[in-house]
Amino acid sequence: MIATRYVKQIILCAITAILICSSMSCASHKANTNQPSEVFIPQAPDYNDSTMWITADGDTDGTGADIFYVVSTWEEDWKDSLGRTCHYADVWNPLHREHMGTLEINKVAAYMSPGNRFYAPFYRHTTIDAFLTQNEDTVYQRTRLAMADVCAAFDHFQARRDKSRPLIIAGFSQGGLAVVELLKHIDDDTYRQLAAAYVLGYKVTKADMTQCSRIRPAQGESDTGITICYNTMKDVKYIKSVISASDVCINPVNWRTDATPATLHDTITVTLSPEYHVLVVSGYSGSEYPAYKDLINVGDIHSCEPWLYSECLAKNIATRTAAYRRKQNKK
């Protein structure tokens, strides 16, 4: 898990999964230019520019996957030099890039990239403030621009990669939302390249699955072309409807969808609630993630999602990649 000295920054990313309008598709997320004059929109990323990416090639023998990872939220509302409010991260701002890259992307790459090729774009993610409003219209409008960036980055990535290689899509919190929207955005040819999609700390709903047949919940450890989704808390009473009220969940420790408990790191018990589709943990306080404005890490442990199960996720990516390659070799 992330070192304690990064707790303050991690709490910023924890809030990001709050999105009410989960049925919107990436194709409809066009940047909204009709913004009030007092609102500042940062310059769009140029994905031909290598500085807009963090990449890592750990596939020494050519048997791994291509991983497209979407970072979570790291910024609060801020003002530009003219005093205009900005509701988005600025991909050209060194401090914003450091938050996204140093404090999350590089740390995820440390366990996802070994054996694989890892790609993560910087994008104008929506600030925490939009989600704190819990207003559907506000969140929908502001998130459209962020999702447009993610779709543009993915299309750039997909156009250039070796499509004979297995594809993994993963993201945490607002990045998890982006994974759901990317599954709606991709075409069937791209979907056939998908080994797995990992939605870490965000919900997948029946509406999502009705809208997109490519969102198929994982049923075990090695099925492919599926979506892995989970949210972690101390008790089901702490479910946040706008974050973790999911209709999909799998236990990333034992890869079961029933209530069979699993032991993690010898002392933590992780049990899936089939009724509420969340993970309930005991033997783990999550105290390194303080509550954020009485919304996140209040009974739930949202901030732990990419870190608590990192070893399980790394192993599972390798398992599903190998399973995908075996299927392709039989064709």
Phi, psi and omega in degrees: 000166182292144181298152185301329183293349178261008186303315183302317180290324180297324180298327177298320182284341188294330188281352200291342187280004185283099176222126184274319187272075187282354183270356184287147181257156182296328182297334181269357184273066177275144182302129181272108182269355180273060182265150175304149185297336182277359180258133182261131176251118181296159177300139181292150175290150173249105187282000167281345179274119184296340179287352177274006184228149162245124183231157176208128179252102178251011183267089185281338183243005175076018182251005183269199182243166168263121183253125174252113185248138180245120183288158180274192183274140181230355186239149166263167174309143181215171182240144177276186185295342178264005178083011180277139180285139176239133181258015185222152170293149178254111185291348179263357181273119184303323180292317178297320179295321178296317178302308182294315188278302185292320189270346176225300190302312182298326181286325174291318179301329182300329179250344179267332186281331179304122183086357185224171170255126190245134181224129178221121180271150163280141178213163183279071183294149180292139181289164180301326187301325179298318182288328179294336178292335185051030178257121187301315182295317180298311181296316182299311183297316184287329183283342180303316182294317179298315181292328175297319177298314182298317179296319178296318178296316181295318180298321177297313179299313184294324181293338187251346185275164175284108188284359173279350181272147177298147180251132172239130173244132182214153177191154181245131173061243176303329173294327175294319173304317180298324177298315178301316182289327176294324177297330175283333185278323187289159177267176185293327178298317178293320180300325180294344177270354188280119171280316180192155173238133184246113177256101186260113176073042175203161186268152168237123188252167175299324178298319176301314183290328176292320181289328187224111181289347179284349176269100182239117184297137176297143180245350182198199188277335191229008177291154186237165183070026188241173179242125175264131180217137173202155174223142189245137177206172180274336181202149182296340180293348182264009178300132175260121187300328183272357181241302195243010177282071186266156172257007182224137173197144171221146181279116184283000177267314179246359177055044175244156177251009176253190186270016177296119182289153178231148180256130181240132178054032173073335188239350185253130176255127182243118182234131179274137173265107179296335180285319186253354175059046175221165175263135176246125183249148171228155183081012179214119184273334186066024186294344177287353178244087181298158179298143177246107177051039177057026181238315182248145182063032173249081185090321169276165178232056186304320187293346185276349197306315180279347192253318183298324185252021188302317180295320179296318181294316180300316179295320183289324176302316178296320180296313182289326176297315179296319179297319178298315181295323178298317179297317181294324181291338180277346183282000000 
